[in-house]
CSV table of C-alpha atoms in Angstrom, one decimal:
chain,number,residue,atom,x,y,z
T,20,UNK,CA,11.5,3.1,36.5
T,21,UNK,CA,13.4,0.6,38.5
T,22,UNK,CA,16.8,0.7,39.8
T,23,UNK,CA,19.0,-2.9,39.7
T,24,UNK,CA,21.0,-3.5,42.8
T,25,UNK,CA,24.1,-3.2,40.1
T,26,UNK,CA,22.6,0.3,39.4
T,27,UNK,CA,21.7,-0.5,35.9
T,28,UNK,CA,18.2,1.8,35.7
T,29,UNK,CA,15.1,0.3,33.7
T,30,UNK,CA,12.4,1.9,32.5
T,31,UNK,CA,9.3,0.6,31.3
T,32,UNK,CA,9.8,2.5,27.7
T,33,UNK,CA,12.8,0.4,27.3
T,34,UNK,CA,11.6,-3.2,27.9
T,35,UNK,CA,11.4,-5.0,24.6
T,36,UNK,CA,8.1,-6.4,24.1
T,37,UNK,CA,7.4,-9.7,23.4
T,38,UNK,CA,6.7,-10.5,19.6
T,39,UNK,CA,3.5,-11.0,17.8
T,40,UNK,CA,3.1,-14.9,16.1
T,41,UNK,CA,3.2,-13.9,12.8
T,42,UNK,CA,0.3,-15.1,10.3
T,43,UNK,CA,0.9,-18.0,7.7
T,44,UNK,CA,1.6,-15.2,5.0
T,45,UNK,CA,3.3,-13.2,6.9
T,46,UNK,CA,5.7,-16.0,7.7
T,47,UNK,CA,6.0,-16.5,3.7
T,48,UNK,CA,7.3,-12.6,3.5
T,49,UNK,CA,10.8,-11.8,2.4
T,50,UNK,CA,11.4,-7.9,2.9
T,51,UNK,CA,14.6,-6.3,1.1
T,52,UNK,CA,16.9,-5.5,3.7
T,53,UNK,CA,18.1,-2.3,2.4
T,54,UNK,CA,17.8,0.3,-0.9
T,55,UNK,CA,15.1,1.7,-2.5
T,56,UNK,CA,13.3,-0.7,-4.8
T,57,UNK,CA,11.1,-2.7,-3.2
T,58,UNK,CA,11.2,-6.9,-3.8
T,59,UNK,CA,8.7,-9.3,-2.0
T,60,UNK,CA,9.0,-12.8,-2.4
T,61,UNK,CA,5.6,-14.7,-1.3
T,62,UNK,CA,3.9,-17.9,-2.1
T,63,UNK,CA,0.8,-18.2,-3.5
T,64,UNK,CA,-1.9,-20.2,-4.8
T,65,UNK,CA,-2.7,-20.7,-8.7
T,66,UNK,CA,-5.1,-23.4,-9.6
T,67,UNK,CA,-5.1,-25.0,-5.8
T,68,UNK,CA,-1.4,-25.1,-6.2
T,69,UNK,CA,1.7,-23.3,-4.1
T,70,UNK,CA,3.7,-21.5,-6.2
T,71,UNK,CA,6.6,-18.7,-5.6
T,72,UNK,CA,6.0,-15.0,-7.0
T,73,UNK,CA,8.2,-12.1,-6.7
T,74,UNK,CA,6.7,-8.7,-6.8
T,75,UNK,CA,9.0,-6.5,-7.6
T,76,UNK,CA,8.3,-2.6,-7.7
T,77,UNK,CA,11.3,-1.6,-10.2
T,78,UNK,CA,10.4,-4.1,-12.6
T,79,UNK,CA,8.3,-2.7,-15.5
T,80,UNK,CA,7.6,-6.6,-17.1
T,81,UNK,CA,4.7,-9.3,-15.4
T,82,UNK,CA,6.7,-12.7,-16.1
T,83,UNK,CA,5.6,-16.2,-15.7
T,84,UNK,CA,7.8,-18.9,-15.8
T,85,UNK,CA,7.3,-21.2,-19.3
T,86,UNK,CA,8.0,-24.6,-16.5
T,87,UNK,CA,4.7,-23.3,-14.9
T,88,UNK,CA,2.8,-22.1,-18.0
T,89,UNK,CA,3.4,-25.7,-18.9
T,90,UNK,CA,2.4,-27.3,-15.7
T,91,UNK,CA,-0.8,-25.7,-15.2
T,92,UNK,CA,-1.5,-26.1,-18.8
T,93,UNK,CA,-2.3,-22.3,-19.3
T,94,UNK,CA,-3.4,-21.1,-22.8
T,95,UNK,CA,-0.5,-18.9,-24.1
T,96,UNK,CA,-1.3,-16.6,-27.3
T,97,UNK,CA,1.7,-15.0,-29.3
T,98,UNK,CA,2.9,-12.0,-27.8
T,99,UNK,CA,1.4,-8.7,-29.6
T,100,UNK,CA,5.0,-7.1,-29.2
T,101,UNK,CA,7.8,-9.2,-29.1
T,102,UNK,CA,10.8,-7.8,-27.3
T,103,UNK,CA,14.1,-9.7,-25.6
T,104,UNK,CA,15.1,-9.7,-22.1
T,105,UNK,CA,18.8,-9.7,-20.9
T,106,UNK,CA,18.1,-9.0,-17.4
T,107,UNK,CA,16.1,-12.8,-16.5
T,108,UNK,CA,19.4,-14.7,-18.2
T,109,UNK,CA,23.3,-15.0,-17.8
T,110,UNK,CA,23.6,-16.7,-21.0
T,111,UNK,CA,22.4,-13.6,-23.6
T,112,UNK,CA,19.0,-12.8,-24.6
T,113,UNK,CA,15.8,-14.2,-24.7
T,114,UNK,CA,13.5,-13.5,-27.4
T,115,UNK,CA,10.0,-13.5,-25.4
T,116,UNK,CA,7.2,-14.5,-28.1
T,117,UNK,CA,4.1,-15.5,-25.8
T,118,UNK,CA,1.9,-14.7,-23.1
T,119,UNK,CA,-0.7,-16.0,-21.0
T,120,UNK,CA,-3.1,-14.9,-18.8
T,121,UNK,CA,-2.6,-15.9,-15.2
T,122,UNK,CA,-5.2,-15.5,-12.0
T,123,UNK,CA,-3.8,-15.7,-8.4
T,124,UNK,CA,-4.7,-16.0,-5.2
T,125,UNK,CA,-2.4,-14.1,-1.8
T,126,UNK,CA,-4.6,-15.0,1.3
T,127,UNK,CA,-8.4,-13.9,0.6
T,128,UNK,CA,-7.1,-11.4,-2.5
T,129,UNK,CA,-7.2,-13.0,-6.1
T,130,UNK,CA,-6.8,-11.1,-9.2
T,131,UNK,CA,-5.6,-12.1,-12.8
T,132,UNK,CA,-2.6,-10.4,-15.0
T,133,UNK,CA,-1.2,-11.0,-18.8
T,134,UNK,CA,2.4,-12.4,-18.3
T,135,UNK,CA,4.9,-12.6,-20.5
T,136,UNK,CA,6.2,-16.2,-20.6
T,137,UNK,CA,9.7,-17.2,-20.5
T,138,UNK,CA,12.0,-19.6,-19.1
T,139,UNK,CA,13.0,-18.7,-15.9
T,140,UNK,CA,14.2,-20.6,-11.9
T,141,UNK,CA,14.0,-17.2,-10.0
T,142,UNK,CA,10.3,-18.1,-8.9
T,143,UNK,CA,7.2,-18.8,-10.9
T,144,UNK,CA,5.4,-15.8,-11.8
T,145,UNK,CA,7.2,-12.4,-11.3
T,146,UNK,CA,5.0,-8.9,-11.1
T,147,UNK,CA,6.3,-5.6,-12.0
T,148,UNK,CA,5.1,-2.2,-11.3
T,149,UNK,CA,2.2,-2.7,-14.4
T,150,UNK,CA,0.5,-5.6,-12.7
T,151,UNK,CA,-1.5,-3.2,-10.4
T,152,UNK,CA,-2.8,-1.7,-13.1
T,153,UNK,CA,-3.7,-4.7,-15.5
């Protein structure tokens, strides 16, 4: 404990410590500030190349984005299922008809999932609650 010449009192419990550098991933992390679903928004590599994902745990759909189906020329089969989503677009429904499978990398971890595929700018590839368990 130390006492200022103003009087202000110190003690060690309240200095602020420094902070840690943060790894290149860690960097990449987006938390949600408040509320209780949890959304991350990371990069990540498929196929050598950065891409955006959002993993978001009150989402019960795996989604990748038609624009990077296309690009990474992924094999897409016709959806076993078909079902619309309202939630992705402001303009009404979309019918979703396809899917492909996708394999990622985050750091060291990889893994593949079956997305559905649909037009979409929020990110690339989006990951729902069912993803872990793909």
């Amino acid at each position: 404990m130390v006492v200022r010449a103003n009087g202000e009192i110190e003690s060690e419990e309240e200095k602020e410590e420094e902070p840690k550098a943060l790894t290149k991933e860690e960097e990449n992390l987006e938390y949600v500030v408040e509320g209780e679903i949890l959304v991350i928004k990371q990069s990540l590599s498929l196929q050598s190349k950065v891409c955006s994902m959002i993993i978001d745990g009150g989402s019960r759909t795996n989604v990748a984005s038609s624009m990077l189906v296309d690009k990474l020329g992924l094999t897409t089969a016709k959806h076993s299922h078909p079902y619309k989503l309202q939630w992705l677009n402001d303009g009404g429904e979309l019918k979703v008809t396809k899917q492909a499978i996708v394999t990622f990398s985050i750091g060291k971890y990889s893994d593949e999932v079956v997305c559905d595929v649909v037009p979409m700018h929020v990110g690339h590839l989006l990951l729902g609650r069912l993803w872990q368990f793909d």
